[in-house]
Amino acid sequence: VHSGELPLRAGEWELLARLDTPTDQGPDSEQPGEIKLHLAPRAHTTVPLQVTARGKTVTLGRRWYDCLLLTAADSLTGDEAGSYHQRRLREETYPAARSQPLRPTVLYTSYNGGPYADSPRALHQELLTRATNLQHLWTVDDLQADIPPTATPVRLHSPQWYQALATSRYIITNTELPPWIHRRPGQTILQTWHGTPVKRIGFDFDNDWYADPDQLHDLEHGAAQWNLLVSPNPPSTPVLRRALRYTGTVLETGLPRTDQLHAPDR
């Protein structure tokens, strides 16, 4: 309900039936009152069946002889998915796009392609109220976000996503960007982060049990690409600087996502 009408996430889904009487339980039940659906032998030749729903290809099939199974395809196509194609997009498409002019575009990323939410959402809604000629793009992982018509969804790891990272004049994110990102001259990367650091993060870990050296290296490189970092409050500022090894400009403004709590009518 809160995420709108989304397609099935990529993967395999068994079909269950919920019985009218909650206490009934079949031998194949996963939960009390639920049973697995089986395909009658005479219907075996009717599957697989395919349908395209909300941008995803979904296949009805069977496995283990007669158990019904839904398979939702990934949103990435054959020439986009897999390590080989991703390496080509990263090593060829992204560098080539960096030679193109920057566009008046804002690329938003919330939780690495997650829902239309958090501070990037608040900033998008604020920018819509201003007289700007910006194009708004929203990063979506596997079509798992209900994006309003004021923004164009861009599939995570698609060629369009690599193009947007290279040519958008503004990038707004609340999590780390890929470690191979290099900010271009004239490009602005705004890191809003996603909360108050009341736990240890990044370089605040004092042993390798919790801190992967490669991950820390990527974090330090990523922080060097940010132009601006939003701090939720004064006590968080030195913590974020230390834990993220960020030396740039800090906007100690509070998180944009909480601005609505301070509106005049609240």
mmCIF file with all atom_site columns, N, CA and C in Angstrom, residues 143-211:
data_model
loop_
_atom_site.group_PDB
_atom_site.id
_atom_site.type_symbol
_atom_site.label_atom_id
_atom_site.label_alt_id
_atom_site.label_comp_id
_atom_site.label_asym_id
_atom_site.label_entity_id
_atom_site.label_seq_id
_atom_site.pdbx_PDB_ins_code
_atom_site.Cartn_x
_atom_site.Cartn_y
_atom_site.Cartn_z
_atom_site.occupancy
_atom_site.B_iso_or_equiv
_atom_site.pdbx_formal_charge
_atom_site.auth_seq_id
_atom_site.auth_comp_id
_atom_site.auth_asym_id
_atom_site.auth_atom_id
_atom_site.pdbx_PDB_model_num
ATOM 1   N N  . LEU A 1 143 ? 12.603 -1.807 -10.838 1.00 0.00 ? 143 LEU A N  1
ATOM 2   C CA . LEU A 1 143 ? 11.275 -1.195 -10.924 1.00 0.00 ? 143 LEU A CA 1
ATOM 3   C C  . LEU A 1 143 ? 10.533 -1.215 -9.587  1.00 0.00 ? 143 LEU A C  1
ATOM 4   N N  . GLN A 1 144 ? 11.281 -1.234 -8.477  1.00 0.00 ? 144 GLN A N  1
ATOM 5   C CA . GLN A 1 144 ? 10.663 -1.353 -7.161  1.00 0.00 ? 144 GLN A CA 1
ATOM 6   C C  . GLN A 1 144 ? 10.440 -0.005 -6.493  1.00 0.00 ? 144 GLN A C  1
ATOM 7   N N  . ALA A 1 145 ? 9.994  0.967  -7.258  1.00 0.00 ? 145 ALA A N  1
ATOM 8   C CA . ALA A 1 145 ? 9.666  2.274  -6.708  1.00 0.00 ? 145 ALA A CA 1
ATOM 9   C C  . ALA A 1 145 ? 8.556  2.885  -7.535  1.00 0.00 ? 145 ALA A C  1
ATOM 10  N N  . ASP A 1 146 ? 7.601  3.480  -6.864  1.00 0.00 ? 146 ASP A N  1
ATOM 11  C CA . ASP A 1 146 ? 6.480  4.150  -7.519  1.00 0.00 ? 146 ASP A CA 1
ATOM 12  C C  . ASP A 1 146 ? 6.833  5.627  -7.661  1.00 0.00 ? 146 ASP A C  1
ATOM 13  N N  . ILE A 1 147 ? 7.277  6.010  -8.847  1.00 0.00 ? 147 ILE A N  1
ATOM 14  C CA . ILE A 1 147 ? 7.795  7.347  -9.087  1.00 0.00 ? 147 ILE A CA 1
ATOM 15  C C  . ILE A 1 147 ? 6.687  8.250  -9.619  1.00 0.00 ? 147 ILE A C  1
ATOM 16  N N  . PRO A 1 148 ? 6.553  9.469  -9.088  1.00 0.00 ? 148 PRO A N  1
ATOM 17  C CA . PRO A 1 148 ? 5.518  10.381 -9.590  1.00 0.00 ? 148 PRO A CA 1
ATOM 18  C C  . PRO A 1 148 ? 5.849  10.847 -11.006 1.00 0.00 ? 148 PRO A C  1
ATOM 19  N N  . PRO A 1 149 ? 4.856  11.373 -11.715 1.00 0.00 ? 149 PRO A N  1
ATOM 20  C CA . PRO A 1 149 ? 5.097  11.819 -13.098 1.00 0.00 ? 149 PRO A CA 1
ATOM 21  C C  . PRO A 1 149 ? 6.049  13.000 -13.201 1.00 0.00 ? 149 PRO A C  1
ATOM 22  N N  . THR A 1 150 ? 6.394  13.623 -12.091 1.00 0.00 ? 150 THR A N  1
ATOM 23  C CA . THR A 1 150 ? 7.324  14.756 -12.126 1.00 0.00 ? 150 THR A CA 1
ATOM 24  C C  . THR A 1 150 ? 8.776  14.317 -12.262 1.00 0.00 ? 150 THR A C  1
ATOM 25  N N  . ALA A 1 151 ? 9.027  13.016 -12.228 1.00 0.00 ? 151 ALA A N  1
ATOM 26  C CA . ALA A 1 151 ? 10.391 12.496 -12.389 1.00 0.00 ? 151 ALA A CA 1
ATOM 27  C C  . ALA A 1 151 ? 10.356 11.312 -13.345 1.00 0.00 ? 151 ALA A C  1
ATOM 28  N N  . THR A 1 152 ? 11.462 11.110 -14.024 1.00 0.00 ? 152 THR A N  1
ATOM 29  C CA . THR A 1 152 ? 11.592 9.992  -14.956 1.00 0.00 ? 152 THR A CA 1
ATOM 30  C C  . THR A 1 152 ? 12.386 8.872  -14.299 1.00 0.00 ? 152 THR A C  1
ATOM 31  N N  . PRO A 1 153 ? 11.820 7.665  -14.195 1.00 0.00 ? 153 PRO A N  1
ATOM 32  C CA . PRO A 1 153 ? 12.582 6.564  -13.596 1.00 0.00 ? 153 PRO A CA 1
ATOM 33  C C  . PRO A 1 153 ? 13.727 6.120  -14.499 1.00 0.00 ? 153 PRO A C  1
ATOM 34  N N  . VAL A 1 154 ? 14.864 5.846  -13.882 1.00 0.00 ? 154 VAL A N  1
ATOM 35  C CA . VAL A 1 154 ? 16.033 5.336  -14.598 1.00 0.00 ? 154 VAL A CA 1
ATOM 36  C C  . VAL A 1 154 ? 16.443 4.022  -13.932 1.00 0.00 ? 154 VAL A C  1
ATOM 37  N N  . ARG A 1 155 ? 16.464 2.950  -14.692 1.00 0.00 ? 155 ARG A N  1
ATOM 38  C CA . ARG A 1 155 ? 16.767 1.648  -14.130 1.00 0.00 ? 155 ARG A CA 1
ATOM 39  C C  . ARG A 1 155 ? 18.222 1.581  -13.653 1.00 0.00 ? 155 ARG A C  1
ATOM 40  N N  . LEU A 1 156 ? 18.413 1.160  -12.418 1.00 0.00 ? 156 LEU A N  1
ATOM 41  C CA . LEU A 1 156 ? 19.746 0.995  -11.859 1.00 0.00 ? 156 LEU A CA 1
ATOM 42  C C  . LEU A 1 156 ? 20.552 0.025  -12.712 1.00 0.00 ? 156 LEU A C  1
ATOM 43  N N  . HIS A 1 157 ? 21.796 0.406  -13.047 1.00 0.00 ? 157 HIS A N  1
ATOM 44  C CA . HIS A 1 157 ? 22.738 -0.405 -13.821 1.00 0.00 ? 157 HIS A CA 1
ATOM 45  C C  . HIS A 1 157 ? 22.372 -0.517 -15.303 1.00 0.00 ? 157 HIS A C  1
ATOM 46  N N  . SER A 1 158 ? 21.425 0.290  -15.768 1.00 0.00 ? 158 SER A N  1
ATOM 47  C CA . SER A 1 158 ? 21.109 0.318  -17.193 1.00 0.00 ? 158 SER A CA 1
ATOM 48  C C  . SER A 1 158 ? 22.037 1.307  -17.896 1.00 0.00 ? 158 SER A C  1
ATOM 49  N N  . PRO A 1 159 ? 22.134 1.251  -19.229 1.00 0.00 ? 159 PRO A N  1
ATOM 50  C CA . PRO A 1 159 ? 22.953 2.237  -19.935 1.00 0.00 ? 159 PRO A CA 1
ATOM 51  C C  . PRO A 1 159 ? 22.509 3.670  -19.649 1.00 0.00 ? 159 PRO A C  1
ATOM 52  N N  . GLN A 1 160 ? 21.198 3.874  -19.480 1.00 0.00 ? 160 GLN A N  1
ATOM 53  C CA . GLN A 1 160 ? 20.704 5.220  -19.181 1.00 0.00 ? 160 GLN A CA 1
ATOM 54  C C  . GLN A 1 160 ? 21.189 5.706  -17.816 1.00 0.00 ? 160 GLN A C  1
ATOM 55  N N  . TRP A 1 161 ? 21.338 4.785  -16.879 1.00 0.00 ? 161 TRP A N  1
ATOM 56  C CA . TRP A 1 161 ? 21.830 5.147  -15.540 1.00 0.00 ? 161 TRP A CA 1
ATOM 57  C C  . TRP A 1 161 ? 23.290 5.581  -15.605 1.00 0.00 ? 161 TRP A C  1
ATOM 58  N N  . TYR A 1 162 ? 24.111 4.815  -16.319 1.00 0.00 ? 162 TYR A N  1
ATOM 59  C CA . TYR A 1 162 ? 25.522 5.203  -16.481 1.00 0.00 ? 162 TYR A CA 1
ATOM 60  C C  . TYR A 1 162 ? 25.625 6.558  -17.186 1.00 0.00 ? 162 TYR A C  1
ATOM 61  N N  . GLN A 1 163 ? 24.769 6.759  -18.191 1.00 0.00 ? 163 GLN A N  1
ATOM 62  C CA . GLN A 1 163 ? 24.760 8.034  -18.907 1.00 0.00 ? 163 GLN A CA 1
ATOM 63  C C  . GLN A 1 163 ? 24.379 9.171  -17.967 1.00 0.00 ? 163 GLN A C  1
ATOM 64  N N  . ALA A 1 164 ? 23.373 8.942  -17.123 1.00 0.00 ? 164 ALA A N  1
ATOM 65  C CA . ALA A 1 164 ? 22.920 9.992  -16.204 1.00 0.00 ? 164 ALA A CA 1
ATOM 66  C C  . ALA A 1 164 ? 23.989 10.327 -15.170 1.00 0.00 ? 164 ALA A C  1
ATOM 67  N N  . LEU A 1 165 ? 24.689 9.330  -14.667 1.00 0.00 ? 165 LEU A N  1
ATOM 68  C CA . LEU A 1 165 ? 25.764 9.588  -13.708 1.00 0.00 ? 165 LEU A CA 1
ATOM 69  C C  . LEU A 1 165 ? 26.859 10.455 -14.317 1.00 0.00 ? 165 LEU A C  1
ATOM 70  N N  . ALA A 1 166 ? 27.098 10.261 -15.594 1.00 0.00 ? 166 ALA A N  1
ATOM 71  C CA . ALA A 1 166 ? 28.194 10.982 -16.247 1.00 0.00 ? 166 ALA A CA 1
ATOM 72  C C  . ALA A 1 166 ? 27.801 12.374 -16.705 1.00 0.00 ? 166 ALA A C  1
ATOM 73  N N  . THR A 1 167 ? 26.518 12.612 -16.992 1.00 0.00 ? 167 THR A N  1
ATOM 74  C CA . THR A 1 167 ? 26.134 13.871 -17.640 1.00 0.00 ? 167 THR A CA 1
ATOM 75  C C  . THR A 1 167 ? 25.194 14.739 -16.814 1.00 0.00 ? 167 THR A C  1
ATOM 76  N N  . SER A 1 168 ? 24.688 14.254 -15.678 1.00 0.00 ? 168 SER A N  1
ATOM 77  C CA . SER A 1 168 ? 23.795 15.080 -14.857 1.00 0.00 ? 168 SER A CA 1
ATOM 78  C C  . SER A 1 168 ? 24.599 16.150 -14.127 1.00 0.00 ? 168 SER A C  1
ATOM 79  N N  . ARG A 1 169 ? 24.130 17.374 -14.199 1.00 0.00 ? 169 ARG A N  1
ATOM 80  C CA . ARG A 1 169 ? 24.845 18.447 -13.506 1.00 0.00 ? 169 ARG A CA 1
ATOM 81  C C  . ARG A 1 169 ? 24.730 18.297 -11.989 1.00 0.00 ? 169 ARG A C  1
ATOM 82  N N  . TYR A 1 170 ? 23.619 17.697 -11.529 1.00 0.00 ? 170 TYR A N  1
ATOM 83  C CA . TYR A 1 170 ? 23.407 17.521 -10.090 1.00 0.00 ? 170 TYR A CA 1
ATOM 84  C C  . TYR A 1 170 ? 23.083 16.054 -9.797  1.00 0.00 ? 170 TYR A C  1
ATOM 85  N N  . ILE A 1 171 ? 23.716 15.531 -8.758  1.00 0.00 ? 171 ILE A N  1
ATOM 86  C CA . ILE A 1 171 ? 23.416 14.196 -8.255  1.00 0.00 ? 171 ILE A CA 1
ATOM 87  C C  . ILE A 1 171 ? 23.107 14.317 -6.774  1.00 0.00 ? 171 ILE A C  1
ATOM 88  N N  . ILE A 1 172 ? 21.949 13.819 -6.380  1.00 0.00 ? 172 ILE A N  1
ATOM 89  C CA . ILE A 1 172 ? 21.533 13.847 -4.978  1.00 0.00 ? 172 ILE A CA 1
ATOM 90  C C  . ILE A 1 172 ? 21.355 12.417 -4.508  1.00 0.00 ? 172 ILE A C  1
ATOM 91  N N  . THR A 1 173 ? 22.042 12.063 -3.424  1.00 0.00 ? 173 THR A N  1
ATOM 92  C CA . THR A 1 173 ? 21.994 10.691 -2.928  1.00 0.00 ? 173 THR A CA 1
ATOM 93  C C  . THR A 1 173 ? 21.982 10.691 -1.412  1.00 0.00 ? 173 THR A C  1
ATOM 94  N N  . ASN A 1 174 ? 21.429 9.637  -0.821  1.00 0.00 ? 174 ASN A N  1
ATOM 95  C CA . ASN A 1 174 ? 21.465 9.501  0.639   1.00 0.00 ? 174 ASN A CA 1
ATOM 96  C C  . ASN A 1 174 ? 22.322 8.320  1.080   1.00 0.00 ? 174 ASN A C  1
ATOM 97  N N  . THR A 1 175 ? 23.005 7.683  0.143   1.00 0.00 ? 175 THR A N  1
ATOM 98  C CA . THR A 1 175 ? 23.925 6.582  0.446   1.00 0.00 ? 175 THR A CA 1
ATOM 99  C C  . THR A 1 175 ? 25.161 6.727  -0.434  1.00 0.00 ? 175 THR A C  1
ATOM 100 N N  . GLU A 1 176 ? 26.085 5.815  -0.259  1.00 0.00 ? 176 GLU A N  1
ATOM 101 C CA . GLU A 1 176 ? 27.318 5.871  -1.040  1.00 0.00 ? 176 GLU A CA 1
ATOM 102 C C  . GLU A 1 176 ? 27.035 5.589  -2.514  1.00 0.00 ? 176 GLU A C  1
ATOM 103 N N  . LEU A 1 177 ? 27.752 6.271  -3.376  1.00 0.00 ? 177 LEU A N  1
ATOM 104 C CA . LEU A 1 177 ? 27.695 6.017  -4.805  1.00 0.00 ? 177 LEU A CA 1
ATOM 105 C C  . LEU A 1 177 ? 28.713 4.931  -5.174  1.00 0.00 ? 177 LEU A C  1
ATOM 106 N N  . PRO A 1 178 ? 28.643 4.378  -6.374  1.00 0.00 ? 178 PRO A N  1
ATOM 107 C CA . PRO A 1 178 ? 29.623 3.362  -6.775  1.00 0.00 ? 178 PRO A CA 1
ATOM 108 C C  . PRO A 1 178 ? 31.049 3.888  -6.653  1.00 0.00 ? 178 PRO A C  1
ATOM 109 N N  . PRO A 1 179 ? 32.011 3.026  -6.298  1.00 0.00 ? 179 PRO A N  1
ATOM 110 C CA . PRO A 1 179 ? 33.383 3.492  -6.050  1.00 0.00 ? 179 PRO A CA 1
ATOM 111 C C  . PRO A 1 179 ? 34.115 3.983  -7.288  1.00 0.00 ? 179 PRO A C  1
ATOM 112 N N  . TRP A 1 180 ? 33.587 3.704  -8.477  1.00 0.00 ? 180 TRP A N  1
ATOM 113 C CA . TRP A 1 180 ? 34.269 4.136  -9.695  1.00 0.00 ? 180 TRP A CA 1
ATOM 114 C C  . TRP A 1 180 ? 33.802 5.521  -10.162 1.00 0.00 ? 180 TRP A C  1
ATOM 115 N N  . ILE A 1 181 ? 32.924 6.151  -9.392  1.00 0.00 ? 181 ILE A N  1
ATOM 116 C CA . ILE A 1 181 ? 32.436 7.487  -9.760  1.00 0.00 ? 181 ILE A CA 1
ATOM 117 C C  . ILE A 1 181 ? 33.534 8.528  -9.559  1.00 0.00 ? 181 ILE A C  1
ATOM 118 N N  . HIS A 1 182 ? 33.691 9.413  -10.539 1.00 0.00 ? 182 HIS A N  1
ATOM 119 C CA . HIS A 1 182 ? 34.601 10.556 -10.417 1.00 0.00 ? 182 HIS A CA 1
ATOM 120 C C  . HIS A 1 182 ? 33.817 11.812 -10.801 1.00 0.00 ? 182 HIS A C  1
ATOM 121 N N  . ARG A 1 183 ? 33.727 12.741 -9.859  1.00 0.00 ? 183 ARG A N  1
ATOM 122 C CA . ARG A 1 183 ? 32.971 13.967 -10.108 1.00 0.00 ? 183 ARG A CA 1
ATOM 123 C C  . ARG A 1 183 ? 33.639 14.793 -11.201 1.00 0.00 ? 183 ARG A C  1
ATOM 124 N N  . ARG A 1 184 ? 32.845 15.268 -12.127 1.00 0.00 ? 184 ARG A N  1
ATOM 125 C CA . ARG A 1 184 ? 33.352 16.080 -13.217 1.00 0.00 ? 184 ARG A CA 1
ATOM 126 C C  . ARG A 1 184 ? 33.412 17.554 -12.819 1.00 0.00 ? 184 ARG A C  1
ATOM 127 N N  . PRO A 1 185 ? 34.266 18.338 -13.435 1.00 0.00 ? 185 PRO A N  1
ATOM 128 C CA . PRO A 1 185 ? 34.219 19.790 -13.215 1.00 0.00 ? 185 PRO A CA 1
ATOM 129 C C  . PRO A 1 185 ? 32.847 20.334 -13.592 1.00 0.00 ? 185 PRO A C  1
ATOM 130 N N  . GLY A 1 186 ? 32.281 21.131 -12.712 1.00 0.00 ? 186 GLY A N  1
ATOM 131 C CA . GLY A 1 186 ? 30.952 21.675 -12.952 1.00 0.00 ? 186 GLY A CA 1
ATOM 132 C C  . GLY A 1 186 ? 29.821 20.797 -12.463 1.00 0.00 ? 186 GLY A C  1
ATOM 133 N N  . GLN A 1 187 ? 30.143 19.616 -12.004 1.00 0.00 ? 187 GLN A N  1
ATOM 134 C CA . GLN A 1 187 ? 29.127 18.698 -11.497 1.00 0.00 ? 187 GLN A CA 1
ATOM 135 C C  . GLN A 1 187 ? 29.041 18.818 -9.978  1.00 0.00 ? 187 GLN A C  1
ATOM 136 N N  . THR A 1 188 ? 27.827 18.777 -9.434  1.00 0.00 ? 188 THR A N  1
ATOM 137 C CA . THR A 1 188 ? 27.611 18.871 -7.999  1.00 0.00 ? 188 THR A CA 1
ATOM 138 C C  . THR A 1 188 ? 27.012 17.574 -7.479  1.00 0.00 ? 188 THR A C  1
ATOM 139 N N  . ILE A 1 189 ? 27.661 16.989 -6.472  1.00 0.00 ? 189 ILE A N  1
ATOM 140 C CA . ILE A 1 189 ? 27.150 15.784 -5.817  1.00 0.00 ? 189 ILE A CA 1
ATOM 141 C C  . ILE A 1 189 ? 26.806 16.146 -4.386  1.00 0.00 ? 189 ILE A C  1
ATOM 142 N N  . LEU A 1 190 ? 25.522 16.052 -4.057  1.00 0.00 ? 190 LEU A N  1
ATOM 143 C CA . LEU A 1 190 ? 25.023 16.363 -2.722  1.00 0.00 ? 190 LEU A CA 1
ATOM 144 C C  . LEU A 1 190 ? 24.724 15.067 -1.984  1.00 0.00 ? 190 LEU A C  1
ATOM 145 N N  . GLN A 1 191 ? 25.394 14.867 -0.860  1.00 0.00 ? 191 GLN A N  1
ATOM 146 C CA . GLN A 1 191 ? 25.198 13.695 -0.011  1.00 0.00 ? 191 GLN A CA 1
ATOM 147 C C  . GLN A 1 191 ? 24.335 14.105 1.184   1.00 0.00 ? 191 GLN A C  1
ATOM 148 N N  . THR A 1 192 ? 23.096 13.604 1.233   1.00 0.00 ? 192 THR A N  1
ATOM 149 C CA . THR A 1 192 ? 22.204 13.966 2.339   1.00 0.00 ? 192 THR A CA 1
ATOM 150 C C  . THR A 1 192 ? 22.350 13.023 3.534   1.00 0.00 ? 192 THR A C  1
ATOM 151 N N  . TRP A 1 193 ? 22.983 11.869 3.325   1.00 0.00 ? 193 TRP A N  1
ATOM 152 C CA . TRP A 1 193 ? 23.036 10.792 4.327   1.00 0.00 ? 193 TRP A CA 1
ATOM 153 C C  . TRP A 1 193 ? 21.611 10.416 4.711   1.00 0.00 ? 193 TRP A C  1
ATOM 154 N N  . HIS A 1 194 ? 21.429 9.587  5.715   1.00 0.00 ? 194 HIS A N  1
ATOM 155 C CA . HIS A 1 194 ? 20.087 9.049  5.955   1.00 0.00 ? 194 HIS A CA 1
ATOM 156 C C  . HIS A 1 194 ? 19.770 8.883  7.436   1.00 0.00 ? 194 HIS A C  1
ATOM 157 N N  . GLY A 1 195 ? 20.312 9.742  8.264   1.00 0.00 ? 195 GLY A N  1
ATOM 158 C CA . GLY A 1 195 ? 19.957 9.673  9.675   1.00 0.00 ? 195 GLY A CA 1
ATOM 159 C C  . GLY A 1 195 ? 21.046 10.256 10.557  1.00 0.00 ? 195 GLY A C  1
ATOM 160 N N  . THR A 1 196 ? 20.812 10.173 11.867  1.00 0.00 ? 196 THR A N  1
ATOM 161 C CA . THR A 1 196 ? 21.777 10.639 12.858  1.00 0.00 ? 196 THR A CA 1
ATOM 162 C C  . THR A 1 196 ? 22.690 9.493  13.253  1.00 0.00 ? 196 THR A C  1
ATOM 163 N N  . PRO A 1 197 ? 24.013 9.674  13.201  1.00 0.00 ? 197 PRO A N  1
ATOM 164 C CA . PRO A 1 197 ? 24.945 8.573  13.477  1.00 0.00 ? 197 PRO A CA 1
ATOM 165 C C  . PRO A 1 197 ? 25.043 8.255  14.968  1.00 0.00 ? 197 PRO A C  1
ATOM 166 N N  . VAL A 1 198 ? 24.052 7.535  15.484  1.00 0.00 ? 198 VAL A N  1
ATOM 167 C CA . VAL A 1 198 ? 24.081 7.107  16.881  1.00 0.00 ? 198 VAL A CA 1
ATOM 168 C C  . VAL A 1 198 ? 24.741 5.735  17.026  1.00 0.00 ? 198 VAL A C  1
ATOM 169 N N  . LYS A 1 199 ? 25.184 5.171  15.920  1.00 0.00 ? 199 LYS A N  1
ATOM 170 C CA . LYS A 1 199 ? 25.948 3.929  15.935  1.00 0.00 ? 199 LYS A CA 1
ATOM 171 C C  . LYS A 1 199 ? 27.282 4.189  15.235  1.00 0.00 ? 199 LYS A C  1
ATOM 172 N N  . ARG A 1 200 ? 28.203 3.266  15.346  1.00 0.00 ? 200 ARG A N  1
ATOM 173 C CA . ARG A 1 200 ? 29.491 3.423  14.675  1.00 0.00 ? 200 ARG A CA 1
ATOM 174 C C  . ARG A 1 200 ? 29.341 3.111  13.190  1.00 0.00 ? 200 ARG A C  1
ATOM 175 N N  . ILE A 1 201 ? 29.910 3.962  12.369  1.00 0.00 ? 201 ILE A N  1
ATOM 176 C CA . ILE A 1 201 ? 29.899 3.765  10.929  1.00 0.00 ? 201 ILE A CA 1
ATOM 177 C C  . ILE A 1 201 ? 31.281 4.078  10.388  1.00 0.00 ? 201 ILE A C  1
ATOM 178 N N  . GLY A 1 202 ? 31.568 3.567  9.196   1.00 0.00 ? 202 GLY A N  1
ATOM 179 C CA . GLY A 1 202 ? 32.789 3.917  8.487   1.00 0.00 ? 202 GLY A CA 1
ATOM 180 C C  . GLY A 1 202 ? 34.060 3.723  9.283   1.00 0.00 ? 202 GLY A C  1
ATOM 181 N N  . PHE A 1 203 ? 34.864 4.784  9.351   1.00 0.00 ? 203 PHE A N  1
ATOM 182 C CA . PHE A 1 203 ? 36.182 4.705  9.983   1.00 0.00 ? 203 PHE A CA 1
ATOM 183 C C  . PHE A 1 203 ? 36.111 4.774  11.508  1.00 0.00 ? 203 PHE A C  1
ATOM 184 N N  . ASP A 1 204 ? 34.912 4.844  12.066  1.00 0.00 ? 204 ASP A N  1
ATOM 185 C CA . ASP A 1 204 ? 34.799 4.822  13.525  1.00 0.00 ? 204 ASP A CA 1
ATOM 186 C C  . ASP A 1 204 ? 34.937 3.418  14.098  1.00 0.00 ? 204 ASP A C  1
ATOM 187 N N  . PHE A 1 205 ? 34.857 2.400  13.251  1.00 0.00 ? 205 PHE A N  1
ATOM 188 C CA . PHE A 1 205 ? 35.116 1.045  13.737  1.00 0.00 ? 205 PHE A CA 1
ATOM 189 C C  . PHE A 1 205 ? 36.597 0.899  14.056  1.00 0.00 ? 205 PHE A C  1
ATOM 190 N N  . ASP A 1 206 ? 36.902 0.246  15.178  1.00 0.00 ? 206 ASP A N  1
ATOM 191 C CA . ASP A 1 206 ? 38.293 0.175  15.607  1.00 0.00 ? 206 ASP A CA 1
ATOM 192 C C  . ASP A 1 206 ? 38.921 -1.192 15.369  1.00 0.00 ? 206 ASP A C  1
ATOM 193 N N  . ASN A 1 207 ? 38.239 -2.081 14.621  1.00 0.00 ? 207 ASN A N  1
ATOM 194 C CA . ASN A 1 207 ? 38.868 -3.355 14.263  1.00 0.00 ? 207 ASN A CA 1
ATOM 195 C C  . ASN A 1 207 ? 38.273 -3.855 12.958  1.00 0.00 ? 207 ASN A C  1
ATOM 196 N N  . ASP A 1 208 ? 38.966 -4.834 12.355  1.00 0.00 ? 208 ASP A N  1
ATOM 197 C CA . ASP A 1 208 ? 38.572 -5.319 11.042  1.00 0.00 ? 208 ASP A CA 1
ATOM 198 C C  . ASP A 1 208 ? 37.435 -6.333 11.096  1.00 0.00 ? 208 ASP A C  1
ATOM 199 N N  . TRP A 1 209 ? 36.969 -6.673 12.282  1.00 0.00 ? 209 TRP A N  1
ATOM 200 C CA . TRP A 1 209 ? 35.834 -7.582 12.350  1.00 0.00 ? 209 TRP A CA 1
ATOM 201 C C  . TRP A 1 209 ? 34.597 -6.951 11.718  1.00 0.00 ? 209 TRP A C  1
ATOM 202 N N  . TYR A 1 210 ? 34.468 -5.633 11.872  1.00 0.00 ? 210 TYR A N  1
ATOM 203 C CA . TYR A 1 210 ? 33.284 -4.940 11.384  1.00 0.00 ? 210 TYR A CA 1
ATOM 204 C C  . TYR A 1 210 ? 33.592 -4.023 10.209  1.00 0.00 ? 210 TYR A C  1
ATOM 205 N N  . ALA A 1 211 ? 34.847 -3.791 9.916   1.00 0.00 ? 211 ALA A N  1
ATOM 206 C CA . ALA A 1 211 ? 35.225 -2.840 8.869   1.00 0.00 ? 211 ALA A CA 1
ATOM 207 C C  . ALA A 1 211 ? 36.053 -3.548 7.798   1.00 0.00 ? 211 ALA A C  1
#
